[in-house]
Coordinates of C-alpha atoms (C1' of nucleotides) in Angstrom, one line a residue:
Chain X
X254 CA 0.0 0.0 0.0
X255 CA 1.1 3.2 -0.3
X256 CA 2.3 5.2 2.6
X257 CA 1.0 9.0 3.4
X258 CA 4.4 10.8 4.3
X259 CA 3.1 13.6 4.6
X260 CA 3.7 14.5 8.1
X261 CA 7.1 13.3 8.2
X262 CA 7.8 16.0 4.8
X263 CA 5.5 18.5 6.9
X264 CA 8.0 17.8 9.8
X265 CA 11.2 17.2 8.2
X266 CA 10.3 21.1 6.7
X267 CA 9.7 22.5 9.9
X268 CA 12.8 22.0 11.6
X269 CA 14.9 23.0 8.8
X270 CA 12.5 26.3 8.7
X271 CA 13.2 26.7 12.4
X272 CA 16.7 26.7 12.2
X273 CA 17.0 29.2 9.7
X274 CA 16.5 33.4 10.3
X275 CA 15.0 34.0 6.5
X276 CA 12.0 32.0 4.8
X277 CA 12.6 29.3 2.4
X278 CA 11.6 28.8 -0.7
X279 CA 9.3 25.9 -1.9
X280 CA 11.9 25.0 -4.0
X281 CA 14.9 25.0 -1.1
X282 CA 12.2 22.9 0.7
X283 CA 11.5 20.2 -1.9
X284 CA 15.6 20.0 -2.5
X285 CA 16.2 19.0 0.9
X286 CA 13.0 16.7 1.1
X287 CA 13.6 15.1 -2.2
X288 CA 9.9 16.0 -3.9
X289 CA 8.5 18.5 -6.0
X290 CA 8.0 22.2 -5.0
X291 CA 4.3 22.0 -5.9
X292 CA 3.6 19.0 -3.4
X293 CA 5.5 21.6 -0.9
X294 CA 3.2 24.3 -1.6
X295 CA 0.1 22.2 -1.4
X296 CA 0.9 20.9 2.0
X297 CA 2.0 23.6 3.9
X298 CA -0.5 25.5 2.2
X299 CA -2.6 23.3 4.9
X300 CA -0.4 24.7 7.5
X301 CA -0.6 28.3 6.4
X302 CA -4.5 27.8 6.7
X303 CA -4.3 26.9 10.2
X304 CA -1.7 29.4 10.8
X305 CA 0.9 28.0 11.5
X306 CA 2.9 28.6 8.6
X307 CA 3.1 32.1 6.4
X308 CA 4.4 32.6 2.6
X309 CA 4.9 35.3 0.8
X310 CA 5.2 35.6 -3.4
X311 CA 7.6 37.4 -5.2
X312 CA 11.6 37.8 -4.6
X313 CA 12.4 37.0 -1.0
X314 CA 9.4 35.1 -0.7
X315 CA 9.0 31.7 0.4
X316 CA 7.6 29.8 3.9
X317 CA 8.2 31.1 7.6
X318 CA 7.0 29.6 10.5
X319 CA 4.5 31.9 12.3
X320 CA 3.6 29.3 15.5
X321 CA 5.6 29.1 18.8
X322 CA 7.7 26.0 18.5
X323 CA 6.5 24.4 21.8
X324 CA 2.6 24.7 21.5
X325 CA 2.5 23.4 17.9
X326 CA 2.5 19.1 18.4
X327 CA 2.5 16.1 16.1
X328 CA -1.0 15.3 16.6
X329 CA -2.1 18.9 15.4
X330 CA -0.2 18.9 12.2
X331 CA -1.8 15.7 11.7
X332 CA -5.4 17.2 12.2
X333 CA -3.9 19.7 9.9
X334 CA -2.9 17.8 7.5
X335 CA -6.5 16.8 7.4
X336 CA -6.5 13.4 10.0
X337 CA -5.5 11.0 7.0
X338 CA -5.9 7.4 7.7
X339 CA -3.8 5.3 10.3
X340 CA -4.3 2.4 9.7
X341 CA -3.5 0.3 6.0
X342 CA -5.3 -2.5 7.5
X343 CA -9.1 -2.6 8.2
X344 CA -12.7 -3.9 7.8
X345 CA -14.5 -4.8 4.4
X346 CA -17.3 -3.2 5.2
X347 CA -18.6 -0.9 7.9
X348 CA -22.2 -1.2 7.8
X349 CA -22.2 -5.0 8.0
X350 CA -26.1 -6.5 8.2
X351 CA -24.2 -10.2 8.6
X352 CA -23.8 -10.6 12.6
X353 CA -20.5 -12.6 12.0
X354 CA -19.1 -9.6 10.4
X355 CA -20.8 -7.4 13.0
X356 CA -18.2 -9.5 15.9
X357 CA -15.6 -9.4 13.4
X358 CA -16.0 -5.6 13.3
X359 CA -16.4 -5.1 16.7
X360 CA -13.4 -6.8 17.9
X361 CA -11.1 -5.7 15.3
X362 CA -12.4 -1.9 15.8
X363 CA -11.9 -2.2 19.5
X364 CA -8.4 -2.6 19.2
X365 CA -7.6 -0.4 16.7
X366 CA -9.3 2.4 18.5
X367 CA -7.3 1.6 21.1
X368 CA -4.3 1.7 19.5
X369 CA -5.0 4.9 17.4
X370 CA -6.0 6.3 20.8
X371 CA -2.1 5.7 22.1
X372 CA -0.9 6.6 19.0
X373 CA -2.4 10.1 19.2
X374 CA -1.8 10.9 23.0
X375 CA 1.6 9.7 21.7
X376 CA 1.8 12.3 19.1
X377 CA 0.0 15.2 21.2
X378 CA 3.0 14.8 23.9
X379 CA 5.6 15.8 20.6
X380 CA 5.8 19.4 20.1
X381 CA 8.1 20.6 17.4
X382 CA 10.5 22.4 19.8
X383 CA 11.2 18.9 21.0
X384 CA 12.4 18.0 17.1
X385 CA 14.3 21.0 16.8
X386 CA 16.2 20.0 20.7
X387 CA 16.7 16.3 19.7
X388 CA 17.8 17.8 16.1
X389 CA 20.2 19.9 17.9
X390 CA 21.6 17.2 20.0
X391 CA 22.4 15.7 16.9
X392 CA 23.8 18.3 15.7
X393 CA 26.4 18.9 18.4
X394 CA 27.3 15.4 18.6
X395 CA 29.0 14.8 15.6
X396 CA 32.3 16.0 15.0
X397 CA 31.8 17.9 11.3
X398 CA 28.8 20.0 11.8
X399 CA 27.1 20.5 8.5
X400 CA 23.4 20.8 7.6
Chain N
X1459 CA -5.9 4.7 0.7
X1460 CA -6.5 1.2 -0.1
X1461 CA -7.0 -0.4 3.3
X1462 CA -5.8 -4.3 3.4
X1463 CA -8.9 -6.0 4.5
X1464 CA -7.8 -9.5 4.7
X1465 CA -7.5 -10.3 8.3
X1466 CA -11.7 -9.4 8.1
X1467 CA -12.2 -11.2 5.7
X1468 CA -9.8 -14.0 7.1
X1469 CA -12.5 -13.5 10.3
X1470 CA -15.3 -13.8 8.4
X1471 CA -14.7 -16.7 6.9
X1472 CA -13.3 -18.5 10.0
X1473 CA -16.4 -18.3 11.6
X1474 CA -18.8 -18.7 9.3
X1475 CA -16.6 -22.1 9.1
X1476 CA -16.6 -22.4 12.6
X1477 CA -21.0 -22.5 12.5
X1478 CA -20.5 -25.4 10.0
X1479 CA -20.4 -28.9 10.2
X1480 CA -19.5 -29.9 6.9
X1481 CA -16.6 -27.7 4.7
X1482 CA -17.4 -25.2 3.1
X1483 CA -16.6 -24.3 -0.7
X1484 CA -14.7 -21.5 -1.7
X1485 CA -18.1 -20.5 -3.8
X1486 CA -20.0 -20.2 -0.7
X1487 CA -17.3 -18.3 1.0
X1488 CA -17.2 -15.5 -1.6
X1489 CA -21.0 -14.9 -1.3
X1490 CA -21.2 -14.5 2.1
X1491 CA -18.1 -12.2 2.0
X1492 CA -19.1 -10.5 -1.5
X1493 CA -15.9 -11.0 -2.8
X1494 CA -14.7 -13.4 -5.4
X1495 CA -14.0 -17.1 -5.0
X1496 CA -10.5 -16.8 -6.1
X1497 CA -9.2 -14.2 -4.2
X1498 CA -10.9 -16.9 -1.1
X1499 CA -8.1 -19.5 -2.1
X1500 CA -5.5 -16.9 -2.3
X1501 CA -6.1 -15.8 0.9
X1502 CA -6.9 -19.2 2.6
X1503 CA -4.1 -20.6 1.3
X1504 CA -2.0 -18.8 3.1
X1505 CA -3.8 -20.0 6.1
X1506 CA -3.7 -23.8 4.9
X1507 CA 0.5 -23.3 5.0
X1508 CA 0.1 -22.4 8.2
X1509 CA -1.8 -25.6 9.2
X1510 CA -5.1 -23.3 10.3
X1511 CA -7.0 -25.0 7.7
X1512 CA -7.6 -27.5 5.5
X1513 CA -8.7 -28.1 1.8
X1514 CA -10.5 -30.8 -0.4
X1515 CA -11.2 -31.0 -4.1
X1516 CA -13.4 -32.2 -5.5
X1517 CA -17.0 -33.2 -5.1
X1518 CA -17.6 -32.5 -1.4
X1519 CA -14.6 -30.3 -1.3
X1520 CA -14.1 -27.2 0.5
X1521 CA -12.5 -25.4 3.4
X1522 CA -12.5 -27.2 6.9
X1523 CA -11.1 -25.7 10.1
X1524 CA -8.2 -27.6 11.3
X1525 CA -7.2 -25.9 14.4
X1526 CA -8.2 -25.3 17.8
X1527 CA -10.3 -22.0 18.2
X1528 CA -9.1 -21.4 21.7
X1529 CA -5.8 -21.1 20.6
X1530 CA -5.6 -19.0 17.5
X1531 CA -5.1 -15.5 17.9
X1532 CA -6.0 -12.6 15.7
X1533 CA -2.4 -12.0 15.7
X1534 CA -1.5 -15.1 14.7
X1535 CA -3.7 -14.6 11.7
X1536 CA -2.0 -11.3 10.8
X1537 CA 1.2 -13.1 11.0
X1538 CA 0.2 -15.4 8.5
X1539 CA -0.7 -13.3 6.3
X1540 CA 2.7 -12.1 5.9
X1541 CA 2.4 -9.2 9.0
X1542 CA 1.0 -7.0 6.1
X1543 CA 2.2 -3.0 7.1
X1544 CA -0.1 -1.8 9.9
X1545 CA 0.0 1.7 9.1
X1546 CA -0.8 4.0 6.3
X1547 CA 1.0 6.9 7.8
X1548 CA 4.7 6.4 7.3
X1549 CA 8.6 8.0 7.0
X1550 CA 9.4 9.0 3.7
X1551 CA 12.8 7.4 3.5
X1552 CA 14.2 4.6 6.4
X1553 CA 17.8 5.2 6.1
X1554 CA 18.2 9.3 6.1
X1555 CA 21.7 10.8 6.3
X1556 CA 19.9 14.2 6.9
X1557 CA 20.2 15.2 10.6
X1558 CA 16.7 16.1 10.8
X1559 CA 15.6 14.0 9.4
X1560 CA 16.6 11.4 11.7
X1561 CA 15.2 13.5 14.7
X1562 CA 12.2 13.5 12.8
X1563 CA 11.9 9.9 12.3
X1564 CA 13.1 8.8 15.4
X1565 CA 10.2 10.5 17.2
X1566 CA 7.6 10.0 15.1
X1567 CA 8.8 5.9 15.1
X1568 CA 8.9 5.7 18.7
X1569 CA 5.0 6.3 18.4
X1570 CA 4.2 4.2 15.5
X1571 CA 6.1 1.2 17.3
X1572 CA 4.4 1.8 21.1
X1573 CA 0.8 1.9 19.0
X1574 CA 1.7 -1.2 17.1
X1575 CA 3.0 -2.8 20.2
X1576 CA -0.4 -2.5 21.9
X1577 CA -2.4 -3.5 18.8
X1578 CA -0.4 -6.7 18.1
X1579 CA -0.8 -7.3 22.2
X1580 CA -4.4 -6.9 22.0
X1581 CA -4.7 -9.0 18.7
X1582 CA -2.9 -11.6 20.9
X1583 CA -5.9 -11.7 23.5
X1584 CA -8.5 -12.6 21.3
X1585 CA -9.2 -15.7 19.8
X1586 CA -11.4 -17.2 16.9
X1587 CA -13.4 -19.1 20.0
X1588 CA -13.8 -15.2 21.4
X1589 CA -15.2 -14.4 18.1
X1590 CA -17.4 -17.2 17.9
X1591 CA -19.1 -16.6 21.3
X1592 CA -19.5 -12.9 20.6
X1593 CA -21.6 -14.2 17.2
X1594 CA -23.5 -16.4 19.0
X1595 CA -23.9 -14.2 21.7
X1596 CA -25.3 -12.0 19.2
X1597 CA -27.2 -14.3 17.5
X1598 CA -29.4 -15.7 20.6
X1599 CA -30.1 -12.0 21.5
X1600 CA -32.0 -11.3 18.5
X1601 CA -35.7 -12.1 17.6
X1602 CA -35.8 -13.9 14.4
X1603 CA -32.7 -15.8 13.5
X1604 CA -31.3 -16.6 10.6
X1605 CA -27.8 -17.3 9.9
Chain M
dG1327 C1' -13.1 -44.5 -17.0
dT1328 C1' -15.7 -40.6 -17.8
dT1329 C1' -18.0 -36.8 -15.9
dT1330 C1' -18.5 -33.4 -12.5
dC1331 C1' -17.1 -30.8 -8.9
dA1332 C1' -13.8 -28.1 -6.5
dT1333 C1' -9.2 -26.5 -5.5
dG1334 C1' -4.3 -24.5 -7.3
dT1335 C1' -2.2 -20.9 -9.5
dA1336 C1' -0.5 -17.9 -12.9
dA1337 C1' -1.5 -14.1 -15.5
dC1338 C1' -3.8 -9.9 -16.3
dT1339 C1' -7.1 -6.1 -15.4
dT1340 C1' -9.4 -2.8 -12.6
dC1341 C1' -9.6 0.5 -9.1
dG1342 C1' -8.3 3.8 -5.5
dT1343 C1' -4.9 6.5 -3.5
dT1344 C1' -0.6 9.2 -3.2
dT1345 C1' 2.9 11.7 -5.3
dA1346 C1' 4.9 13.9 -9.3
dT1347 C1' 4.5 17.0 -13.1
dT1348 C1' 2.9 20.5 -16.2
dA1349 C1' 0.8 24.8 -17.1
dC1350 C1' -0.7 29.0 -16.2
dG1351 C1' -2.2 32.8 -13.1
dA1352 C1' -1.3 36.3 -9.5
dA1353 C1' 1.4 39.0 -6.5
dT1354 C1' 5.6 41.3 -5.0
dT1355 C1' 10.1 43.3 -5.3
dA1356 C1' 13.7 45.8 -7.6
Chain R
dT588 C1' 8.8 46.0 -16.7
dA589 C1' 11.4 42.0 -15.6
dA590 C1' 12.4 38.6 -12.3
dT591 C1' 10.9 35.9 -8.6
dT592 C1' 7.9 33.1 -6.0
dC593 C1' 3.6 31.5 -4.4
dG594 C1' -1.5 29.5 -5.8
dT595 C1' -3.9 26.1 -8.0
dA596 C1' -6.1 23.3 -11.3
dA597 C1' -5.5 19.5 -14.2
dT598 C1' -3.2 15.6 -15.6
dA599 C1' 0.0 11.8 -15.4
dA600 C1' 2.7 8.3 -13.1
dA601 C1' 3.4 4.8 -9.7
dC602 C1' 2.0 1.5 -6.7
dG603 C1' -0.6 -2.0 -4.3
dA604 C1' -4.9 -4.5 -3.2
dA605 C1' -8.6 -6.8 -5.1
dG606 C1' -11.1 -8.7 -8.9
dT607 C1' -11.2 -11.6 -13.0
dT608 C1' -9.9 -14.9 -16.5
dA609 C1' -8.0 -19.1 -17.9
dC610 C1' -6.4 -23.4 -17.5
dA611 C1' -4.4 -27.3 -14.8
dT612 C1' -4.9 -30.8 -11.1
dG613 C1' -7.1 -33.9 -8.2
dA614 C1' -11.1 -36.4 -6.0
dA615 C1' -15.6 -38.3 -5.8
dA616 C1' -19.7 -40.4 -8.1
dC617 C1' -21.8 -42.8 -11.4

DNA sequence: GTTTCATGTAACTTCGTTTATTACGAATTA
DNA sequence: TAATTCGTAATAAACGAAGTTACATGAAAC
């Protein structure tokens, strides 16, 4: 199946937005996240709409980030990013008159609810200062220091 | 996203199976899980490797439970067929030599791997014996009764 | 043994979803 | 006005799951 990546791109811009003073251009953006700047635009175009992102057209244009690191978390991007699916794996159907299915459903459903549910709590504890600390950490432990 | 919907329909089948005395045909199989009797055998023979089931041709042929419903777990289902990829959400690349990257995917795979962790634990506590009593738990609390 | 039934499996097609690309429009700066 | 950069619609490509076709194999019934 194919994977939605978009709030590891989302993400993976982010931080490199937050450790630079200037905006960056879609096209900088998609360079360093190996895609297309037009995919860049239209998802943190999603961003911008929930205001956590602005752009600007023209020469020294491109994408800022307009949110306080440490109140913006994973699980918000991913509402902004419009709550895709979790999970690749999942019921036939969803309105099932069969009552075999209807056990099948409900056992299946109860554990992936519960499992989403962790996920997400997971995700809501992230903020994105915590990516940017962790990057830094990185950063400073290793001896070249490049991008 | 094109959700894998085999473990369901793996379910369905099992317990339909489980309700019968006599083996039931891969014909019979597809009805009752509107789907088609070929993709049945693909999936079931998966199941049939793993000594979950068996198979007849022939006249009075068909698909025959050959395992203990107390002890098979929906997990052990999902392992056999093949631990398809739980989630639809995903890092764009595995092996980044980008710095943030890494911070990036480190976090957001610490998640993903705790909300997997609790799904395959909870697909370990039910069984296809669990499933069989919730359907006929079902089944005796409703009026009429048909299959 | 021939007929019929049913699985076994390889190919191929269809369908849905994500991502990539093209093309053009609009705004901003110099 | 020319260069830059975003905005967005439309289209294509890529991919994987499911559906379908086609034909082979084996088992039972007569």
């Amino acid at each position: 199946m194919k994977r939605d990546s978009r709030l590891s791109s989302v993400l993976h811009a982010l931080v490199h937005m937050a450790e630079r003073e200037g905006p960056m251009t879609s096209e900088e953006l998609a360079a360093c996240m190996h895609t297309h700047p037009v995919v860049v635009r239209r998802t943190m175009g999603l961003l911008r709409e929930a205001g956590l992102v602005r752009s600007a057209r023209g020469p020294q244009g491109g994408w800022r980030i307009s949110a306080d690191l440490g109140t913006v978390t994973l699980r918000q991007l991913h509402e902004t990013l419009g709550e895709p699916a979790i999970f690749a794996i999942g019921n036939r159907q969803d309105m099932p008159g069969c009552l075999v299915e209807q056990a099948v459903n409900a056992a299946l459903d109860d554990a992936f609810t519960e499992a989403e549910a962790l996920l997400l709590t997971r995700l809501g504890q992230i903020t994105l200062a915590d990516l940017a600390a962790d990057f830094s950490r990185r950063h400073a432990g290793r001896r070249e220091g490049s991008t």
